Amino acid sequence: MAHHQLDLVRADRERWLKLYYFIRAGFSVAWVGAAFAVAPSSPVMGGALLVLYPAWDAAANFVDAFRSGGLAQNRTQALNVVVSLATTVAVLVALQMSMNRVLGIFGAWAILSGLLQLGTAIRRWRNFGAQWAMVLSGAQSALAGGFFIVQATMPAVPSIANVAGYAAVGALYFLVSAVWLTVSAWRQRAGHDRQVPLG
């Protein structure tokens, strides 16, 4: 009975994870679209999008941790919530100074959140498949963060397009993870159906 209950909990969390990855991919695609379509002609909108991005990440990690056993069981995500909220405030302040400072903050955030995402993916790998894309995403995020920090020290003034490219790659990783989990679940069900005797 206990084993059956654990299977139900695992199945519920796997369904949530698929939905979560699809939602994260969809948001990132929409954000990138807005960054290229609206932000260039509206600095206010561009600033709002830059503040929204880490704020959304904090909210998404909080909900995911809550749906996956709580913040106490998902400490890497709990830390990610704190880091992303601090980044949201820092970006809001830095927008009053320069885009170079904003990009530098995004760089530090990409490194920290990437490493925390990497930790979350490794921890989840034991229970769910398809975490290799999240591992790659976390590693790539940390590398991109270092590149952002270097760019921020250059005399050229960066724009939201610098962050949009990073967000687009993140969207791809989330989409790959969602599709991979969906296909894995379908293959498991197909294999189970073949094993069940007819009649």
Short mmCIF file of C-alpha atoms in Angstrom, two decimals:
data_model
loop_
_atom_site.label_atom_id
_atom_site.label_comp_id
_atom_site.label_asym_id
_atom_site.label_seq_id
_atom_site.Cartn_x
_atom_site.Cartn_y
_atom_site.Cartn_z
CA MET A 1 0.00 0.00 0.00
CA ALA A 2 2.80 2.41 0.95
CA HIS A 3 4.66 1.56 -2.25
CA HIS A 4 1.52 2.28 -4.29
CA GLN A 5 1.13 5.63 -2.51
CA LEU A 6 4.73 6.55 -3.33
CA ASP A 7 4.10 5.69 -6.99
CA LEU A 8 1.06 7.99 -7.02
CA VAL A 9 3.05 10.85 -5.47
CA ARG A 10 5.87 10.32 -7.99
CA ALA A 11 3.40 10.24 -10.91
CA ASP A 12 1.75 13.45 -9.68
CA ARG A 13 5.10 15.23 -9.37
CA GLU A 14 6.16 14.03 -12.80
CA ARG A 15 2.95 15.41 -14.33
CA TRP A 16 3.57 18.70 -12.55
CA LEU A 17 7.16 18.80 -13.75
CA LYS A 18 6.09 18.42 -17.39
CA LEU A 19 3.55 21.23 -16.99
CA TYR A 20 6.09 23.38 -15.16
CA TYR A 21 8.70 23.00 -17.89
CA PHE A 22 6.14 23.83 -20.60
CA ILE A 23 5.03 26.94 -18.67
CA ARG A 24 8.63 28.08 -18.16
CA ALA A 25 9.34 27.61 -21.88
CA GLY A 26 6.19 29.48 -22.86
CA PHE A 27 6.94 32.43 -20.58
CA SER A 28 10.52 32.71 -21.84
CA VAL A 29 9.37 32.68 -25.48
CA ALA A 30 6.79 35.39 -24.72
CA TRP A 31 9.39 37.43 -22.82
CA VAL A 32 11.91 37.21 -25.66
CA GLY A 33 9.20 38.23 -28.16
CA ALA A 34 8.31 41.27 -26.05
CA ALA A 35 11.98 42.15 -25.59
CA PHE A 36 12.54 42.36 -29.34
CA ALA A 37 9.12 43.74 -30.33
CA VAL A 38 8.38 46.35 -27.68
CA ALA A 39 11.46 47.14 -25.60
CA PRO A 40 13.53 48.89 -28.34
CA SER A 41 10.87 51.58 -28.78
CA SER A 42 9.98 51.88 -25.09
CA PRO A 43 12.73 52.16 -22.45
CA VAL A 44 10.09 51.97 -19.72
CA MET A 45 8.76 48.69 -21.09
CA GLY A 46 12.32 47.40 -21.47
CA GLY A 47 13.05 48.23 -17.85
CA ALA A 48 9.83 46.56 -16.72
CA LEU A 49 10.74 43.40 -18.65
CA LEU A 50 14.20 43.31 -17.06
CA VAL A 51 12.65 43.55 -13.59
CA LEU A 52 9.97 40.99 -14.45
CA TYR A 53 12.41 38.29 -15.57
CA PRO A 54 14.08 37.52 -12.20
CA ALA A 55 10.79 38.19 -10.36
CA TRP A 56 9.10 35.52 -12.50
CA ASP A 57 11.98 33.13 -11.82
CA ALA A 58 11.53 33.62 -8.07
CA ALA A 59 7.78 32.98 -8.30
CA ALA A 60 8.23 29.93 -10.57
CA ASN A 61 10.83 28.35 -8.30
CA PHE A 62 8.65 28.97 -5.24
CA VAL A 63 5.60 27.31 -6.81
CA ASP A 64 7.66 24.40 -8.15
CA ALA A 65 9.27 23.79 -4.75
CA PHE A 66 5.86 24.01 -3.05
CA ARG A 67 4.36 21.48 -5.50
CA SER A 68 7.39 19.18 -5.16
CA GLY A 69 7.35 18.60 -1.40
CA GLY A 70 7.92 22.08 0.03
CA LEU A 71 10.84 24.49 0.38
CA ALA A 72 12.44 22.39 3.15
CA GLN A 73 12.80 19.43 0.75
CA ASN A 74 13.96 21.63 -2.13
CA ARG A 75 16.66 23.82 -0.63
CA THR A 76 18.38 24.66 -3.91
CA GLN A 77 15.09 26.12 -5.15
CA ALA A 78 14.47 27.91 -1.86
CA LEU A 79 17.90 29.56 -2.28
CA ASN A 80 17.02 30.33 -5.90
CA VAL A 81 13.89 32.17 -4.74
CA VAL A 82 15.98 34.35 -2.41
CA VAL A 83 18.65 35.00 -5.06
CA SER A 84 16.06 35.89 -7.72
CA LEU A 85 14.15 38.23 -5.39
CA ALA A 86 17.41 39.99 -4.46
CA THR A 87 18.24 40.26 -8.18
CA THR A 88 14.82 41.80 -8.88
CA VAL A 89 15.49 44.56 -6.34
CA ALA A 90 19.07 45.04 -7.55
CA VAL A 91 17.96 45.38 -11.19
CA LEU A 92 15.32 47.90 -10.19
CA VAL A 93 18.00 50.02 -8.50
CA ALA A 94 20.62 49.52 -11.25
CA LEU A 95 18.19 50.71 -13.95
CA GLN A 96 18.52 54.18 -12.43
CA MET A 97 22.29 54.02 -13.02
CA SER A 98 23.33 52.23 -16.24
CA MET A 99 22.63 49.20 -18.41
CA ASN A 100 26.20 48.07 -17.79
CA ARG A 101 25.36 47.68 -14.10
CA VAL A 102 22.12 45.91 -14.99
CA LEU A 103 23.97 43.42 -17.20
CA GLY A 104 26.57 42.85 -14.49
CA ILE A 105 23.78 42.01 -12.02
CA PHE A 106 22.19 39.67 -14.54
CA GLY A 107 25.60 38.03 -14.93
CA ALA A 108 25.96 37.38 -11.21
CA TRP A 109 22.37 36.11 -11.09
CA ALA A 110 22.89 33.81 -14.09
CA ILE A 111 25.90 32.23 -12.37
CA LEU A 112 24.18 31.70 -9.01
CA SER A 113 20.80 30.60 -10.38
CA GLY A 114 22.50 28.38 -12.96
CA LEU A 115 24.50 26.55 -10.30
CA LEU A 116 21.38 26.17 -8.13
CA GLN A 117 19.40 24.88 -11.11
CA LEU A 118 22.22 22.42 -11.77
CA GLY A 119 21.96 21.22 -8.18
CA THR A 120 18.18 20.83 -8.47
CA ALA A 121 18.49 18.83 -11.70
CA ILE A 122 21.11 16.47 -10.25
CA ARG A 123 18.94 15.88 -7.17
CA ARG A 124 15.89 15.17 -9.32
CA TRP A 125 17.74 12.85 -11.67
CA ARG A 126 17.31 9.98 -9.20
CA ASN A 127 13.51 10.19 -9.39
CA PHE A 128 12.79 11.58 -12.85
CA GLY A 129 14.39 11.13 -16.21
CA ALA A 130 15.04 13.90 -18.74
CA GLN A 131 17.10 16.02 -16.35
CA TRP A 132 20.14 16.12 -18.64
CA ALA A 133 18.73 19.21 -20.39
CA MET A 134 18.33 20.98 -17.04
CA VAL A 135 21.90 20.05 -16.11
CA LEU A 136 23.12 21.54 -19.39
CA SER A 137 20.89 24.59 -18.86
CA GLY A 138 22.33 25.24 -15.41
CA ALA A 139 25.92 24.88 -16.65
CA GLN A 140 25.25 27.09 -19.68
CA SER A 141 23.61 29.71 -17.45
CA ALA A 142 26.70 29.90 -15.24
CA LEU A 143 28.95 30.29 -18.30
CA ALA A 144 26.67 32.95 -19.79
CA GLY A 145 26.77 34.81 -16.48
CA GLY A 146 30.54 35.08 -16.67
CA PHE A 147 30.25 36.39 -20.23
CA PHE A 148 27.68 39.00 -19.08
CA ILE A 149 30.04 40.24 -16.37
CA VAL A 150 32.84 40.66 -18.91
CA GLN A 151 30.47 42.51 -21.29
CA ALA A 152 29.34 44.77 -18.45
CA THR A 153 32.90 46.05 -17.98
CA MET A 154 33.19 47.07 -21.63
CA PRO A 155 32.62 50.70 -22.69
CA ALA A 156 29.82 49.70 -25.10
CA VAL A 157 26.35 50.09 -23.60
CA PRO A 158 24.48 46.75 -23.62
CA SER A 159 20.76 46.39 -24.29
CA ILE A 160 17.94 44.04 -23.40
CA ALA A 161 18.91 42.01 -26.48
CA ASN A 162 21.93 40.71 -24.54
CA VAL A 163 19.58 39.15 -21.98
CA ALA A 164 17.02 38.06 -24.60
CA GLY A 165 19.50 35.69 -26.23
CA TYR A 166 20.15 34.07 -22.85
CA ALA A 167 16.39 33.76 -22.21
CA ALA A 168 15.82 32.18 -25.63
CA VAL A 169 18.37 29.44 -24.93
CA GLY A 170 16.73 28.86 -21.54
CA ALA A 171 13.35 28.48 -23.23
CA LEU A 172 14.81 25.81 -25.52
CA TYR A 173 16.17 23.80 -22.58
CA PHE A 174 12.82 23.93 -20.75
CA LEU A 175 10.98 22.86 -23.90
CA VAL A 176 13.37 19.96 -24.51
CA SER A 177 12.92 18.80 -20.90
CA ALA A 178 9.13 18.97 -21.13
CA VAL A 179 9.01 17.07 -24.42
CA TRP A 180 11.54 14.49 -23.21
CA LEU A 181 9.50 13.81 -20.05
CA THR A 182 6.33 13.53 -22.14
CA VAL A 183 7.91 11.03 -24.55
CA SER A 184 9.44 9.03 -21.67
CA ALA A 185 6.05 8.78 -19.94
CA TRP A 186 4.40 7.72 -23.21
CA ARG A 187 7.02 5.00 -23.77
CA GLN A 188 6.60 3.73 -20.20
CA ARG A 189 2.83 3.51 -20.65
CA ALA A 190 3.23 1.75 -24.00
CA GLY A 191 5.63 -0.77 -22.45
CA HIS A 192 3.26 -1.35 -19.54
CA ASP A 193 0.31 -1.91 -21.88
CA ARG A 194 2.27 -4.53 -23.83
CA GLN A 195 3.06 -6.40 -20.60
CA VAL A 196 -0.57 -6.49 -19.40
CA PRO A 197 -2.14 -9.78 -20.57
CA LEU A 198 -5.29 -9.42 -22.67
CA GLY A 199 -8.50 -11.02 -21.50
#
